[in-house]
Amino acid sequence: MNALKNPANMFTAVVMVIFALTPFVAPAIGETFYVTVFARIMIWGIAAVSLNLIMGYGGLISFGHAVYLGIGGYTVGILAFHGVTNAWIQWPLAIGLSGLIALIFGAISLRTKGVYFIMITLALAQMIFFLSVSAERYGSDDGLNILARSDFGVSFFSLEDKMTMYYTIFAFLVASVLVSWRLVNSRFGNIMRAAKSNDARVQSIGVATYRYRLTAFVIAGIMCGIAGLLQANFERFVSPDMMNWPRSGELIFMVVLGGMSTLFGPVTGAFVFLMLSEILAGWTHHWHIIFGPFLVLVVLFARGGIAGLLTPKSRRE
Amino acid sequence: MDYVLLTEQVLNGFQLGIILFLMAAGLTLVFGIMDLVNLAHGSMFMIGAFVGGTFALLTGSFVLGVILMVPAMLVIGVVVEMTTLRTLYPRDHLDQVLATFGLILFFNEAVRLIWGPEGLVVPLPDYLDGIVSLGFGITYPVYRIVIIVIGLLVAFGLYLLVGKTRIGMLIRAGASNRTMAGALGVNIPKLFSIVFGIGAVLAGLAGLIITPITQAAIGMGEDVLILAFVVIVIGGIGSIRGAFIASIVTGLIDTLGRSFLDVLLLLFLPANAAESAGPAVSSMLIYILMAAILFFRPQGLFPPKGAQ
Amino acid sequence: MTKPVALSANSLIKTFGGLTATDNLSLSVETGEIHAVIGPNGAGKTTLVNMLSGEMRPDAGNILFNGRDITRMAGPARVRAGLARSYQITSIFRDFTTLENVMLSVQATQGHSFRFWKPVSRDTSLIDPARALLERVGLGDRMEVRAGDLAYGEQRQLEIAISLATEPTFLLLDEPMAGMGPEESQGMITFLRALKGDYTMLLVEHDMDAVFALADRITVLVYGKVIATGARDDIRNDPAVREAYLGEEEIV
């Protein structure tokens, strides 16, 4: 329990407990609205965890990560539109497509570095965005309503049930953190982290880093694709906006806000980001006028994010 | 397809290319010289449109609006550079992306507060609002020709500025080797402010001259910004020449793709497939072009000398 | 009787813009020897190392390693074939501990790293060899220190330890004494001498004391050209070399 003495860990623990208990607590205090809010936050949390995997641990600043939300989401949406609601078809396809697109985009963009990488990931993501805008059949800008959630074909597990939907999202959030924890500390993660700090040296001990980066890129894409398919199911709606570039920017910010290269940072980042938006939006319609400068200030003065602020100085490297 | 439509679309593509070039020129210089990823360049496009448009409406003269926009954008650009961007130069690209993303949110909301959510309609003066015959049965809006001419003049002016003047020499030195420029005793902060100011004016000009066609809207700069990214990636970061060529190519391919791709696809696909695939594929064309170019030349077509 | 050649460069040419960094350069390193490459600044020594390690491609010429043409082989593949390098500017993983630095290198030699689940921090197949190597190079009591916090001389040793962990047969050492004081240099000389016999080495170095203390043979580069190559004592006494390069420097 010593770990809980660190305020950052304490904060993480509180957030996770809130996530776990909300479906019971919220109705009791008459605020069922929070069940929806936290489910949304958890979905963004999964996406942010996936981005942190490549950005925080791999140093790959992808500015098009939200595209995988769109791929996962639209796979579910389009299949449902054509009457295919079977989860055993929808989910593997959504995961496979996210992985495939990540493989193609990664193979192209990882040939470049620095600013080029940022802009190419952005441009490739926008390509899919414009594709979805041009798809008149699937609603173009207006998006696509999903009449039925993914159907697993068993009576005891139906996403139409609120509790089941919520805890499915929760389970995936926990799983995504667990997976990234194992990955980061494995041999694979060791190469990724080393390549982030000194790519030339990793090559000079005999490792061709490109393949590892590409693999990480695909894993992150799949993880984010899962967040997308959850989002489609939860909202019963997909639209191009879910993968428009500001979403990618927000994902990056969630990761940085919570603390890059920390396990739970992206989750707390998503939590604070979305709660803050919610609160500010409650104050004023023009909340972006506060939020924009806030973002600038975080970048300039709180580079370590929440994890950095809450971690005692002596424990920082 | 008939040649009248083709000529028209080629001119339209050229005009889009000109707009992209005005955006990309400033962006590529800021990248090349300051190594700064500046998303807020898209905001300059928007602010130019709103500020210049307001001047035009107040004075009742579009030309006066354009003229007054220049010093206004210069001031805004320099102020933004001095207050925020300057502190970002030593930071990594991630910080730059985030902070300038924050600036976009701020500027969009500020414009919404000042001008309201509906945007701004800026009418053309009558003498620009006509159609001119180009012979061979081809007619074309006068104003679009004006845009092309303005763009070519600006491109020529930039060429002279960067290629023939002392400040241009410093800019080129900075683009290919920053440390060297510093060692030469160049006043780097001042140079950066000037370059950023010029970039803001060019972006503002692009936003303003497109406004009579599209009207000024919140967030109007963002799609153009992303296209401009594609342009400078293709052209090679820091290269004005690369930006110009890539802008025109991108403008042409995008415009022609949108008008003629479905016709071309008819040659290979059944009618209904071609009709639905046409818009989808044409919206992806320039990105496919970018991916293809990068696959063979990861540094773009014209990487500045010494950048490698 | 000549020993087998471990590495040979044949007629290498490399130009940057108008500048010829390597001009029709040939040299061969015999198995087991320490072969030093010396030359004034700008002689193209680091360019040579970069071409041998695969970080640069020569414009012309070829490189043979144990009889095999590796001219077009990528850097990582060369390392796996047994050709390791160290850097003139210390290139270590500063945020990793000393032990983790070497563990990473051990990991790299154990085949692919597409292993996603088991934590490296408890992987004895990495820890044990890394510990053993660090003991051997004299960093045994510094294993848990963050590499960025090591003393400079220790960082230079770690630099070479990382290369050794890839189980090379051949070491390309790019100025291992760079930036060292006399005492640290002496330590490095002792360290490298202990490795002699186990590895073939190509040593690029400015420190003439170190070169004459360690090298069996020496090649002298000036402006990317070989102006002399031969046994240590022949080079020391070669009047052309003394004039062109060693100049007024006092030779021991």
Short mmCIF file of C-alpha atoms in Angstrom, two decimals, chain A residues 55 61 63 108 111-112 114-116 118-120 122-124 126-127 130-131 134 245-246 249-250 252-253 256 260 285-286 288-289 291-293 295-296 299-301 303, chain B residues 31 35 39 84 87-88 91-95 97-99 101-102 104-106 109-110 113 222-223 226 229-230 233 236-237 279-280 283-284 287 290-291 294-295 298-299:
data_model
loop_
_atom_site.label_atom_id
_atom_site.label_comp_id
_atom_site.label_asym_id
_atom_site.label_seq_id
_atom_site.Cartn_x
_atom_site.Cartn_y
_atom_site.Cartn_z
CA MET A 55 3.81 8.43 -28.24
CA ILE A 61 3.92 11.72 -32.24
CA PHE A 63 -1.35 13.40 -35.03
CA ILE A 108 4.36 4.89 -44.95
CA ARG A 111 9.81 6.01 -43.07
CA THR A 112 9.93 9.63 -41.99
CA GLY A 114 10.06 14.49 -36.77
CA VAL A 115 7.83 17.11 -38.31
CA TYR A 116 7.25 14.98 -41.39
CA ILE A 118 3.49 14.46 -37.47
CA MET A 119 2.15 15.92 -40.70
CA ILE A 120 1.89 12.64 -42.55
CA LEU A 122 -2.31 13.93 -39.78
CA ALA A 123 -2.77 13.94 -43.55
CA LEU A 124 -3.42 10.21 -43.81
CA GLN A 126 -7.71 13.32 -42.80
CA MET A 127 -7.83 11.23 -45.95
CA PHE A 130 -12.75 13.06 -46.07
CA LEU A 131 -13.60 9.60 -47.32
CA SER A 134 -17.88 11.82 -49.08
CA TRP A 245 -8.22 16.04 -36.60
CA PRO A 246 -9.19 18.04 -33.48
CA GLY A 249 -5.20 16.77 -30.97
CA GLU A 250 -7.40 16.20 -27.94
CA ILE A 252 -2.53 13.96 -27.56
CA PHE A 253 -3.50 16.52 -24.97
CA VAL A 256 0.24 14.92 -21.98
CA MET A 260 3.24 10.90 -20.83
CA HIS A 285 -20.91 28.61 -24.23
CA HIS A 286 -17.54 30.07 -25.20
CA HIS A 288 -12.86 27.25 -25.66
CA ILE A 289 -11.67 30.80 -25.00
CA PHE A 291 -9.62 26.08 -22.59
CA GLY A 292 -7.26 27.11 -25.40
CA PRO A 293 -5.00 29.28 -23.24
CA LEU A 295 -3.77 24.15 -22.96
CA VAL A 296 -0.97 26.56 -23.83
CA VAL A 299 2.40 22.93 -22.24
CA LEU A 300 4.54 25.83 -21.10
CA PHE A 301 4.52 25.27 -17.36
CA ARG A 303 5.12 19.60 -18.90
CA PHE B 31 9.19 25.15 -40.39
CA ASP B 35 11.75 24.28 -36.83
CA LEU B 39 -0.97 24.80 -36.45
CA THR B 84 3.63 32.64 -27.37
CA THR B 87 8.88 30.42 -26.08
CA LEU B 88 8.17 27.32 -28.13
CA ARG B 91 10.65 23.00 -27.13
CA ASP B 92 10.05 19.71 -28.86
CA HIS B 93 7.53 19.23 -31.64
CA LEU B 94 4.97 17.74 -29.32
CA ASP B 95 4.84 20.90 -27.21
CA VAL B 97 1.69 20.93 -31.70
CA LEU B 98 -0.21 21.14 -28.42
CA ALA B 99 0.35 24.80 -27.72
CA PHE B 101 -3.59 23.56 -31.08
CA GLY B 102 -4.58 25.53 -27.99
CA ILE B 104 -6.52 27.46 -32.65
CA LEU B 105 -9.22 26.80 -30.05
CA PHE B 106 -8.66 30.29 -28.65
CA GLU B 109 -13.67 31.12 -30.11
CA ALA B 110 -12.41 34.70 -30.16
CA LEU B 113 -17.26 36.09 -29.84
CA GLU B 222 -8.02 24.26 -40.89
CA ASP B 223 -8.76 22.26 -44.01
CA ILE B 226 -3.87 20.37 -43.71
CA PHE B 229 0.92 20.44 -44.83
CA VAL B 230 0.56 17.98 -47.67
CA VAL B 233 5.68 17.58 -47.25
CA GLY B 236 10.28 19.60 -49.08
CA ILE B 237 10.28 21.58 -45.85
CA PRO B 279 -16.00 11.18 -55.09
CA ALA B 280 -14.46 8.80 -52.57
CA SER B 283 -11.07 13.03 -52.09
CA MET B 284 -8.13 10.71 -51.37
CA TYR B 287 -2.97 11.95 -50.04
CA MET B 290 1.80 12.36 -51.00
CA ALA B 291 2.26 8.81 -49.79
CA LEU B 294 7.27 10.06 -49.66
CA PHE B 295 7.75 6.42 -50.36
CA PRO B 298 11.14 10.76 -47.64
CA GLN B 299 12.55 14.32 -47.66
#
